[in-house]
XYZ file of N, CA, C and O in Angstrom:
736
model
N 14.275 198.045 -101.240
C 12.975 197.363 -100.763
C 13.239 196.172 -100.130
O 14.382 195.492 -100.139
N 12.388 195.608 -99.349
C 12.641 194.428 -98.374
C 12.636 193.325 -99.401
O 11.933 193.151 -100.484
N 13.451 192.300 -98.896
C 13.442 190.971 -99.638
C 12.018 190.437 -99.907
O 11.704 189.680 -100.832
N 11.257 190.464 -98.819
C 9.829 189.985 -98.980
C 8.995 190.870 -100.033
O 8.363 190.177 -100.738
N 9.270 192.149 -100.161
C 8.679 192.738 -101.229
C 9.061 192.230 -102.627
O 8.141 192.237 -103.564
N 10.331 192.074 -102.730
C 10.756 191.431 -104.060
C 10.214 190.040 -104.238
O 9.869 189.738 -105.432
N 10.072 189.203 -103.259
C 9.420 187.924 -103.317
C 7.989 188.000 -103.863
O 7.397 187.317 -104.785
N 7.222 189.036 -103.179
C 5.855 189.228 -103.430
C 5.592 189.751 -104.884
O 4.724 189.385 -105.589
N 6.675 190.568 -105.383
C 6.574 191.073 -106.669
C 6.550 189.899 -107.696
O 5.943 189.762 -108.565
N 7.813 188.969 -107.431
C 7.745 187.852 -108.260
C 6.630 186.890 -108.315
O 6.186 186.459 -109.291
N 5.979 186.809 -107.108
C 4.891 185.821 -107.069
C 3.596 186.551 -107.747
O 2.850 185.778 -108.396
N 3.522 187.855 -107.719
C 2.530 188.479 -108.320
C 2.619 188.431 -109.927
O 1.548 188.330 -110.595
N 3.849 188.315 -110.402
C 4.082 188.173 -111.791
C 3.874 186.818 -112.173
O 3.296 186.662 -113.324
N 4.005 185.695 -111.397
C 3.783 184.341 -111.846
C 2.484 183.993 -111.488
O 2.027 182.805 -112.119
N 1.626 184.612 -110.778
C 0.332 184.244 -110.293
C -0.644 184.051 -111.424
O -1.268 183.055 -111.412
N -0.608 184.947 -112.468
C -1.547 184.682 -113.500
C -1.268 183.324 -114.332
O -2.052 182.642 -114.816
N -0.015 183.209 -114.535
C 0.523 181.760 -115.270
C 0.075 180.754 -114.279
O -0.456 179.709 -114.903
N 0.360 180.733 -112.938
C 0.011 179.517 -112.163
C -1.656 179.539 -112.236
O -2.032 178.315 -112.104
N -2.306 180.382 -112.180
C -3.795 180.383 -112.233
C -4.269 179.523 -113.406
O -5.126 178.677 -113.448
N -3.563 179.989 -114.586
C -3.927 179.165 -116.061
C -3.416 177.858 -115.957
O -4.058 176.921 -116.617
N -2.212 177.678 -115.548
C -1.661 176.381 -115.447
C -1.354 175.746 -114.059
O -0.076 175.835 -113.630
N -2.218 175.537 -113.355
C -2.126 175.144 -112.026
C -1.062 174.035 -111.754
O -0.680 173.837 -110.679
N -0.849 173.240 -112.735
C 0.116 172.007 -112.581
C 1.472 172.545 -112.272
O 2.298 171.771 -111.802
N 1.707 173.779 -112.770
C 3.111 174.242 -112.740
C 3.221 175.435 -111.418
O 4.170 176.076 -111.326
N 2.098 175.464 -110.650
C 2.045 176.455 -109.711
C 3.106 176.443 -108.696
O 3.769 177.278 -108.348
N 3.432 175.362 -108.191
C 4.453 175.110 -107.221
C 5.871 175.450 -107.939
O 6.525 176.178 -107.010
N 6.094 174.890 -108.943
C 7.477 175.344 -109.636
C 7.513 176.888 -109.653
O 8.698 177.372 -109.542
N 6.498 177.466 -110.233
C 6.669 178.969 -110.367
C 6.901 179.577 -108.980
O 7.487 180.659 -109.023
N 6.047 179.132 -108.033
C 6.134 179.878 -106.744
C 7.525 179.729 -106.062
O 8.080 180.672 -105.718
N 8.063 178.412 -106.278
C 9.229 178.199 -105.638
C 10.413 179.066 -106.471
O 11.370 179.613 -105.811
N 10.341 179.008 -107.669
C 11.237 179.772 -108.570
C 11.147 181.440 -108.229
O 12.286 182.086 -108.173
N 9.989 181.842 -108.133
C 9.791 183.167 -107.741
C 10.316 183.612 -106.305
O 11.061 184.532 -106.108
N 10.016 182.740 -105.375
C 10.524 182.947 -104.106
C 11.989 183.069 -103.991
O 12.649 183.895 -103.418
N 12.647 182.018 -104.544
C 14.114 181.900 -104.605
C 14.848 183.070 -105.356
O 15.695 183.647 -105.012
N 14.089 183.456 -106.502
C 14.552 184.523 -107.356
C 14.506 185.739 -106.679
O 15.283 186.766 -106.841
N 13.452 185.977 -105.792
C 13.309 187.247 -105.108
C 14.300 187.465 -103.924
O 14.661 188.597 -103.687
N 14.810 186.422 -103.472
C 15.847 186.319 -102.302
C 17.175 186.266 -102.859
O 18.096 187.094 -102.294
N 17.549 185.582 -104.014
C 18.973 185.280 -104.402
C 19.796 186.520 -104.492
O 20.972 186.487 -104.239
N 19.314 187.634 -105.108
C 20.166 188.892 -105.550
C 20.824 189.317 -104.088
O 21.987 189.703 -104.056
N 20.047 189.240 -103.013
C 20.567 189.728 -101.744
C 21.592 188.863 -100.938
O 22.097 189.278 -99.985
N 21.980 187.752 -101.663
C 23.023 187.035 -101.117
C 24.433 187.677 -101.370
O 25.427 187.371 -100.637
N 24.351 188.893 -102.049
C 25.567 189.607 -102.176
C 25.829 190.530 -101.069
O 26.650 191.417 -100.931
N 25.069 190.555 -99.962
C 25.040 191.277 -98.818
C 26.511 191.135 -98.105
O 27.076 192.064 -97.655
N 27.102 189.866 -98.198
C 28.334 189.793 -97.646
C 29.638 190.322 -98.523
O 30.616 190.100 -98.208
N 29.303 190.670 -99.849
C 30.275 191.129 -100.812
C 29.863 192.560 -100.897
O 29.777 193.387 -100.164
N 29.823 192.905 -102.276
C 29.466 194.192 -102.741
C 28.046 194.259 -102.967
O 27.493 193.858 -104.111
N 27.210 194.589 -102.002
C 25.853 194.677 -102.073
C 25.394 195.518 -103.221
O 25.720 196.608 -103.412
N 24.313 194.908 -103.869
C 23.734 195.546 -105.201
C 24.557 195.716 -106.227
O 24.355 196.411 -107.120
N 25.716 194.963 -106.138
C 26.612 194.889 -107.363
C 27.015 193.455 -107.738
O 27.056 193.230 -108.840
N 27.302 192.786 -106.830
C 27.749 191.300 -107.082
C 26.972 190.444 -107.752
O 27.108 189.706 -108.717
N 25.601 190.317 -107.258
C 24.597 189.429 -107.765
C 23.442 190.259 -108.376
O 22.208 189.590 -108.560
N 23.540 191.527 -108.488
C 22.287 192.339 -109.093
C 22.668 192.668 -110.478
O 23.640 193.368 -110.692
N 21.761 192.410 -111.496
C 21.979 192.635 -112.736
C 20.840 193.379 -113.304
O 19.974 192.554 -114.026
N 20.691 194.582 -113.008
C 19.385 195.275 -113.526
C 19.167 195.541 -115.033
O 18.114 195.653 -115.528
N 20.331 195.583 -115.729
C 20.285 195.806 -117.263
C 20.441 194.282 -117.980
O 19.581 193.896 -118.647
N 21.542 193.751 -117.686
C 21.932 192.549 -118.268
C 21.131 191.468 -117.995
O 20.741 190.500 -118.719
N 20.390 191.470 -116.932
C 19.493 190.423 -116.311
C 18.266 190.253 -117.320
O 17.556 189.306 -117.329
N 17.982 191.382 -117.842
C 16.792 191.458 -118.680
C 16.818 190.446 -120.030
O 15.995 189.715 -120.172
N 18.021 190.487 -120.544
C 18.231 189.471 -121.508
C 18.140 187.979 -121.169
O 17.520 187.238 -121.853
N 18.701 187.920 -120.100
C 18.579 186.399 -119.386
C 17.111 186.129 -119.198
O 16.778 184.870 -119.447
N 16.521 187.054 -118.565
C 15.096 186.860 -118.331
C 14.273 186.567 -119.490
O 13.492 185.636 -119.454
N 14.334 187.194 -120.524
C 13.695 187.016 -121.782
C 14.049 185.744 -122.284
O 13.125 184.931 -122.781
N 15.263 185.306 -122.371
C 15.718 183.897 -122.922
C 15.106 182.826 -122.104
O 14.590 181.849 -122.599
N 15.034 182.870 -120.707
C 14.456 182.001 -119.916
C 12.892 181.912 -120.168
O 12.287 180.752 -120.149
N 12.257 182.973 -120.354
C 10.740 183.059 -120.694
C 10.492 182.316 -121.917
O 9.546 181.437 -122.109
N 11.392 182.725 -123.092
C 11.140 181.915 -124.172
C 11.359 180.445 -124.159
O 10.625 179.679 -124.642
N 12.469 180.116 -123.432
C 12.603 178.606 -123.249
C 11.420 177.974 -122.474
O 11.058 176.938 -122.900
N 10.807 178.682 -121.564
C 9.726 178.136 -120.836
C 8.462 178.065 -121.710
O 7.642 177.102 -121.702
N 8.273 178.932 -122.546
C 7.156 178.931 -123.729
C 7.382 177.884 -124.625
O 6.450 177.261 -124.956
N 8.651 177.854 -125.078
C 8.847 176.689 -126.191
C 8.751 175.234 -125.600
O 8.283 174.288 -126.302
N 9.333 175.247 -124.457
C 9.318 173.909 -123.864
C 9.030 173.932 -122.381
O 9.822 173.828 -121.440
N 7.761 174.031 -122.151
C 7.091 174.096 -120.829
C 7.405 172.805 -120.008
O 6.964 171.754 -120.402
N 8.001 173.098 -118.838
C 8.203 171.856 -117.918
C 8.364 172.622 -116.570
O 8.403 173.657 -116.505
N 8.313 171.630 -115.671
C 8.579 172.121 -114.256
C 9.851 172.836 -114.180
O 9.922 173.928 -113.540
N 10.788 172.339 -114.607
C 12.163 172.915 -114.557
C 12.236 174.386 -115.399
O 12.722 175.302 -114.781
N 11.803 174.289 -116.514
C 11.986 175.603 -117.312
C 11.136 176.576 -116.796
O 11.499 177.763 -116.831
N 9.940 176.277 -116.190
C 8.995 177.377 -115.568
C 9.660 177.768 -114.361
O 9.509 178.936 -113.979
N 10.337 176.940 -113.522
C 10.848 177.312 -112.274
C 11.973 178.209 -112.581
O 12.178 179.279 -111.724
N 12.687 177.849 -113.547
C 14.066 178.567 -113.980
C 13.520 180.008 -114.464
O 14.099 181.070 -114.062
N 12.536 180.054 -115.322
C 12.020 181.508 -115.801
C 11.504 182.185 -114.536
O 11.793 183.522 -114.697
N 10.722 181.734 -113.750
C 10.220 182.431 -112.624
C 11.334 183.009 -111.680
O 11.418 184.089 -111.333
N 12.501 182.111 -111.571
C 13.621 182.605 -110.805
C 14.490 183.701 -111.496
O 14.602 184.703 -110.865
N 14.705 183.729 -112.686
C 15.510 184.530 -113.386
C 14.730 185.765 -113.642
O 15.378 187.028 -113.443
N 13.268 185.740 -113.869
C 12.511 186.902 -114.096
C 12.378 187.673 -112.653
O 12.551 188.904 -112.657
N 12.275 186.903 -111.639
C 12.065 187.651 -110.396
C 13.459 188.058 -109.859
O 13.501 189.215 -109.331
N 14.670 187.443 -110.164
C 15.827 188.048 -109.764
C 16.136 189.370 -110.505
O 16.705 190.328 -110.028
N 15.885 189.299 -111.820
C 16.160 190.432 -112.480
C 15.213 191.663 -112.131
O 15.500 192.806 -111.923
N 13.863 191.268 -111.869
C 12.966 192.356 -111.278
C 13.498 192.911 -110.001
O 13.298 194.117 -109.791
N 14.066 192.031 -109.069
C 14.579 192.382 -107.775
C 15.665 193.529 -108.082
O 15.608 194.609 -107.573
N 16.696 193.182 -109.021
C 17.666 194.155 -109.315
C 17.255 195.340 -109.915
O 17.633 196.509 -109.559
N 16.300 195.282 -110.829
C 15.795 196.486 -111.536
C 15.045 197.305 -110.577
O 15.226 198.653 -110.589
N 14.153 196.739 -109.783
C 13.436 197.615 -108.888
C 14.239 198.182 -107.635
O 13.683 199.003 -106.984
N 15.539 197.696 -107.410
C 16.258 198.361 -106.365
C 16.584 199.758 -106.705
O 16.880 200.513 -105.617
N 16.582 200.053 -108.002
C 16.764 201.561 -108.226
C 15.676 202.469 -107.907
O 15.928 203.696 -107.792
N 14.422 201.880 -107.498
C 13.417 202.877 -107.267
C 13.383 203.200 -105.646
O 12.660 204.002 -105.258
N 14.279 202.423 -105.026
C 14.420 202.681 -103.467
C 15.612 203.521 -103.204
O 16.050 204.265 -104.014
N 16.121 203.580 -102.031
C 17.265 204.290 -101.569
C 18.318 203.463 -101.797
O 18.407 202.437 -102.498
N 19.502 203.889 -101.240
C 20.728 203.372 -101.431
C 20.926 202.082 -100.586
O 19.948 201.723 -99.834
N 22.023 201.208 -100.800
C 22.030 200.027 -100.018
C 22.700 200.109 -98.576
O 22.857 199.095 -97.962
N 22.990 201.358 -98.101
C 23.523 201.365 -96.822
C 22.485 201.045 -95.779
O 21.381 201.089 -96.078
N 23.000 200.978 -94.521
C 22.073 200.648 -93.393
C 21.161 201.627 -93.248
O 19.944 201.271 -92.458
N 21.396 202.973 -93.279
C 20.637 204.092 -92.908
C 20.385 204.959 -94.139
O 20.738 206.043 -94.076
N 19.763 204.465 -95.163
C 19.458 205.121 -96.392
C 18.652 206.440 -96.380
O 18.514 207.377 -97.131
N 17.882 206.642 -95.148
C 17.135 207.817 -94.887
C 17.996 209.046 -94.861
O 17.565 210.227 -94.922
N 19.241 208.838 -94.558
C 20.299 210.019 -94.562
C 20.657 210.370 -95.972
O 21.501 211.308 -96.097
N 20.271 209.592 -97.070
C 20.670 209.960 -98.444
C 22.132 210.104 -98.703
O 22.628 211.094 -99.202
N 22.905 209.137 -97.907
C 24.381 209.346 -97.960
C 24.975 208.892 -99.297
O 26.063 209.358 -99.630
N 24.229 208.215 -100.129
C 25.027 207.820 -101.332
C 24.016 207.970 -102.534
O 22.746 207.929 -102.437
N 24.591 207.943 -103.681
C 23.883 208.096 -104.958
C 24.011 206.713 -105.864
O 23.910 206.805 -106.957
N 24.169 205.750 -104.923
C 24.331 204.434 -105.674
C 23.241 203.524 -105.337
O 23.117 203.017 -104.053
N 22.288 203.121 -106.066
C 21.243 202.253 -105.749
C 21.618 200.837 -106.175
O 21.502 199.997 -105.413
N 22.000 200.632 -107.513
C 22.242 199.345 -107.910
C 23.208 199.530 -109.221
O 23.224 200.451 -109.751
N 24.141 198.510 -109.190
C 25.272 198.515 -110.274
C 24.808 198.060 -111.741
O 24.190 197.053 -111.690
N 25.094 198.817 -112.727
C 24.783 198.448 -114.139
C 26.030 197.950 -114.672
O 26.968 198.794 -114.912
N 26.094 196.571 -114.794
C 27.200 195.977 -115.300
C 27.596 196.206 -116.873
O 28.599 196.267 -117.282
N 26.462 196.561 -117.604
C 26.534 196.829 -118.876
C 27.358 198.202 -119.332
O 28.242 198.416 -119.979
N 26.871 199.176 -118.398
C 27.440 200.448 -118.725
C 28.693 200.761 -117.880
O 29.297 201.727 -117.846
N 28.936 199.879 -116.788
C 29.992 200.114 -115.723
C 29.872 201.141 -114.779
O 30.821 201.800 -114.596
N 28.697 201.494 -114.490
C 28.363 202.599 -113.560
C 27.084 202.304 -112.676
O 26.390 201.344 -112.865
N 27.077 202.996 -111.543
C 25.937 202.867 -110.705
C 24.531 203.709 -111.091
O 24.832 204.735 -111.556
N 23.543 203.063 -110.847
C 22.215 203.684 -111.102
C 21.884 204.327 -109.892
O 21.991 203.842 -108.799
N 21.517 205.693 -110.027
C 21.209 206.531 -108.822
C 19.879 205.792 -108.323
O 18.956 205.626 -108.914
N 19.634 206.063 -107.008
C 18.365 205.724 -106.255
C 17.306 206.825 -106.637
O 17.494 208.059 -106.435
N 16.204 206.282 -106.840
C 15.057 207.266 -107.101
C 14.299 207.660 -105.896
O 13.666 208.708 -105.918
N 14.520 206.754 -104.801
C 13.837 206.999 -103.651
C 12.410 207.170 -103.508
O 11.801 207.851 -102.746
N 11.632 206.450 -104.640
C 10.101 206.416 -104.404
C 9.737 205.507 -103.299
O 8.671 205.852 -102.628
N 10.487 204.587 -102.915
C 10.481 203.838 -101.672
C 11.686 204.320 -101.027
O 12.772 203.952 -101.478
N 11.595 205.028 -99.957
C 12.606 205.784 -99.467
C 13.624 204.897 -98.795
O 14.962 205.192 -98.873
N 13.375 203.690 -98.360
C 14.363 202.743 -97.757
C 13.663 201.410 -97.664
O 12.492 201.395 -97.387
N 14.389 200.242 -97.509
C 13.909 199.052 -97.177
C 13.172 199.039 -95.840
O 13.879 199.472 -94.905
N 11.989 198.578 -95.711
C 11.168 198.720 -94.450
C 10.394 199.870 -94.170
O 9.899 200.129 -93.137
N 10.496 200.898 -95.086
C 9.705 202.203 -95.044
C 8.203 201.725 -95.101
O 7.967 200.774 -95.569
N 7.366 202.673 -94.454
C 5.983 202.160 -94.602
C 5.445 202.147 -95.975
O 4.716 201.080 -96.096
N 5.982 202.900 -96.996
C 5.423 202.510 -98.314
C 5.954 201.350 -98.830
O 5.278 200.613 -99.852
N 7.183 200.734 -98.508
C 7.591 199.455 -98.709
C 6.632 198.286 -98.243
O 6.185 197.408 -98.800
N 6.164 198.651 -96.930
C 5.321 197.538 -96.200
C 3.973 197.638 -96.860
O 3.406 196.579 -97.332
N 3.507 198.662 -97.374
C 2.237 198.634 -98.101
C 2.301 198.003 -99.488
O 1.411 197.295 -99.933
N 3.334 198.455 -100.212
C 3.588 197.756 -101.636
C 3.621 196.259 -101.341
O 3.177 195.478 -102.069
N 4.431 195.894 -100.410
C 4.680 194.246 -100.169
C 3.333 193.656 -99.881
O 3.047 192.612 -100.588
N 2.535 194.194 -98.993
C 1.306 193.571 -98.767
C 0.357 193.531 -100.029
O -0.267 192.518 -100.290
N 0.294 194.654 -100.611
C -0.426 194.781 -101.823
C 0.036 193.669 -102.941
O -0.861 193.057 -103.613
N 1.200 193.594 -103.059
C 1.834 192.487 -104.012
C 1.520 191.086 -103.662
O 1.524 190.204 -104.345
N 1.408 190.957 -102.381
C 1.116 189.548 -101.881
C -0.330 189.034 -102.078
O -0.474 187.952 -102.012
N -1.174 190.067 -102.353
C -2.648 189.574 -102.425
C -2.795 188.659 -103.722
O -3.529 187.641 -103.492
N -2.213 188.914 -104.844
C -2.533 187.992 -105.858
C -1.981 186.522 -105.625
O -2.685 185.562 -105.865
N -0.894 186.468 -104.957
C -0.294 185.165 -104.468
C -1.189 184.614 -103.620
O -1.347 183.303 -103.519
N -1.794 185.353 -102.559
C -2.805 184.759 -101.614
C -4.035 183.990 -102.196
O -4.441 183.101 -101.835
N -4.358 184.692 -103.362
C -5.615 184.287 -103.998
C -5.327 183.018 -104.918
O -6.279 182.126 -105.037
N -4.204 183.087 -105.457
C -3.757 181.956 -106.391
C -3.295 180.781 -105.823
O -3.704 179.497 -106.064
N -2.231 180.859 -104.995
C -1.537 179.687 -104.374
C -2.259 179.144 -103.071
O -2.885 179.869 -102.487
N -2.056 177.968 -102.818
C -2.678 177.413 -101.568
C -1.629 176.449 -100.832
O -0.482 176.324 -101.279
N -2.392 175.726 -99.928
C -1.450 174.958 -99.154
C -0.345 175.462 -98.320
O -0.640 176.739 -97.772
N 0.764 175.020 -98.166
C 1.796 175.505 -97.603
C 2.330 176.795 -97.953
O 2.826 177.724 -97.225
N 2.102 177.197 -99.371
C 2.527 178.392 -99.941
C 1.761 179.480 -99.246
O 2.367 180.611 -99.066
N 0.496 179.308 -98.876
C -0.278 180.312 -98.243
C 0.284 180.754 -96.958
O 0.495 181.927 -96.448
N 0.756 179.698 -96.125
C 1.459 179.890 -94.913
C 2.720 180.726 -95.053
O 3.064 181.537 -94.115
N 3.443 180.257 -96.109
C 4.827 181.059 -96.340
C 4.524 182.625 -96.671
O 5.195 183.356 -96.202
N 3.519 182.774 -97.466
C 3.133 184.085 -97.824
C 2.668 184.893 -96.618
O 3.077 186.107 -96.295
N 1.780 184.218 -95.795
C 1.321 185.000 -94.621
C 2.454 185.191 -93.699
O 2.634 186.415 -93.087
N 3.439 184.229 -93.595
C 4.563 184.512 -92.788
C 5.376 185.658 -93.255
O 5.866 186.485 -92.394
N 5.591 185.589 -94.532
C 6.342 186.725 -95.240
C 5.763 188.178 -94.878
O 6.458 189.090 -94.629
N 4.348 188.232 -94.974
C 3.666 189.398 -94.694
C 3.905 189.942 -93.255
O 4.194 191.014 -92.885
N 3.876 189.037 -92.349
C 4.136 189.219 -90.814
C 5.498 189.749 -90.574
O 5.800 190.785 -90.075
N 6.499 188.958 -91.356
C 7.919 189.456 -91.225
C 8.148 190.855 -91.732
O 8.863 191.647 -91.064
N 7.418 191.262 -92.953
C 7.564 192.503 -93.448
C 6.902 193.542 -92.686
O 7.718 194.600 -92.469
N 5.853 193.186 -91.927
C 5.223 194.232 -91.063
C 6.038 194.555 -89.921
O 6.290 195.662 -89.287
N 6.641 193.369 -89.284
C 7.413 193.595 -87.970
C 8.659 194.352 -88.339
O 9.209 195.302 -87.695
N 9.200 193.932 -89.499
C 10.459 194.506 -89.924
C 10.322 196.128 -90.240
O 11.150 196.895 -89.747
N 9.162 196.463 -90.951
C 9.024 197.737 -91.118
C 8.656 198.562 -89.678
O 9.111 199.893 -89.684
N 8.161 197.895 -88.854
C 7.823 198.597 -87.474
C 9.301 198.852 -86.808
O 9.369 199.972 -86.115
N 10.216 198.088 -86.918
C 11.452 198.071 -86.254
C 12.668 198.748 -87.145
O 13.644 198.875 -86.634
N 12.359 198.929 -88.416
C 13.597 199.195 -89.287
C 14.553 200.287 -88.867
O 15.559 200.061 -88.881
N 13.912 201.381 -88.499
C 14.836 202.507 -88.178
C 15.647 202.321 -86.892
O 16.670 202.824 -86.558
N 14.971 201.391 -85.927
C 15.759 201.110 -84.711
C 16.774 200.119 -85.043
O 17.753 199.990 -83.979
N 16.676 199.316 -86.035
C 17.691 198.144 -86.290
C 19.007 198.808 -86.454
O 20.058 198.033 -86.150
N 19.354 200.004 -86.900
C 20.603 200.509 -87.242
C 21.321 200.714 -85.952
O 22.588 200.291 -85.895
N 20.562 201.145 -84.822
C 21.336 201.194 -83.583
C 21.711 199.764 -83.086
O 22.686 199.790 -82.224
N 20.987 198.821 -83.404
C 21.244 197.478 -82.904
C 22.290 196.575 -83.674
O 22.510 195.599 -83.359
N 22.456 197.066 -84.871
C 23.297 196.466 -85.813
C 24.880 196.591 -85.508
O 25.390 197.894 -85.348
N 25.678 195.723 -85.577
C 27.171 195.877 -85.221
C 27.713 196.628 -86.465
O 27.437 196.566 -87.663
N 28.798 197.453 -86.023
C 29.466 198.334 -87.060
C 29.940 197.556 -88.154
O 30.039 198.019 -89.333
N 30.590 196.291 -87.914
C 31.256 195.491 -89.088
C 30.348 195.122 -90.090
O 30.730 194.828 -91.184
N 29.120 195.095 -89.798
C 28.008 194.711 -90.718
C 27.738 195.813 -91.926
O 27.398 195.464 -93.036
N 27.904 197.011 -91.583
C 27.870 198.152 -92.387
C 28.899 197.977 -93.530
O 28.665 198.186 -94.716
């Protein structure tokens, strides 16, 4: 899935909390945005292995949420939003295609690495590849709760993310031809 879809999923998860506790809305949104993007910083290493923790990340996410509930503060809620969204990103990568540049060719059976079991989780391909039409639809749908709950500059960031998602989805399959070989 697109990084923006992961961000929108995190924002959708924290939106109800932000609605009930608007004083923490900014911290929750920033934590969710950063958590949705952070796992993909492993693009320069072993993508979907180095910073993706689909199984082990759940335990860390639960601990972060417990900490935020026991001791709610801007920091603990931002941290919980970050960790939960990063885990959700890693876990949801298994419902898409593989990490290669052209996953529509179904070249690999590796979606995301499970560090606990020491093996790759196979791609389900419910979202065929990042930027697929169904990915764009899911991303826009997940952005709606965030657009309703968050305001100010966050609305502009969300709207910008939707625009980037739609443009990327329109160009996704063409990008492979434009991408240098060393990036694969």
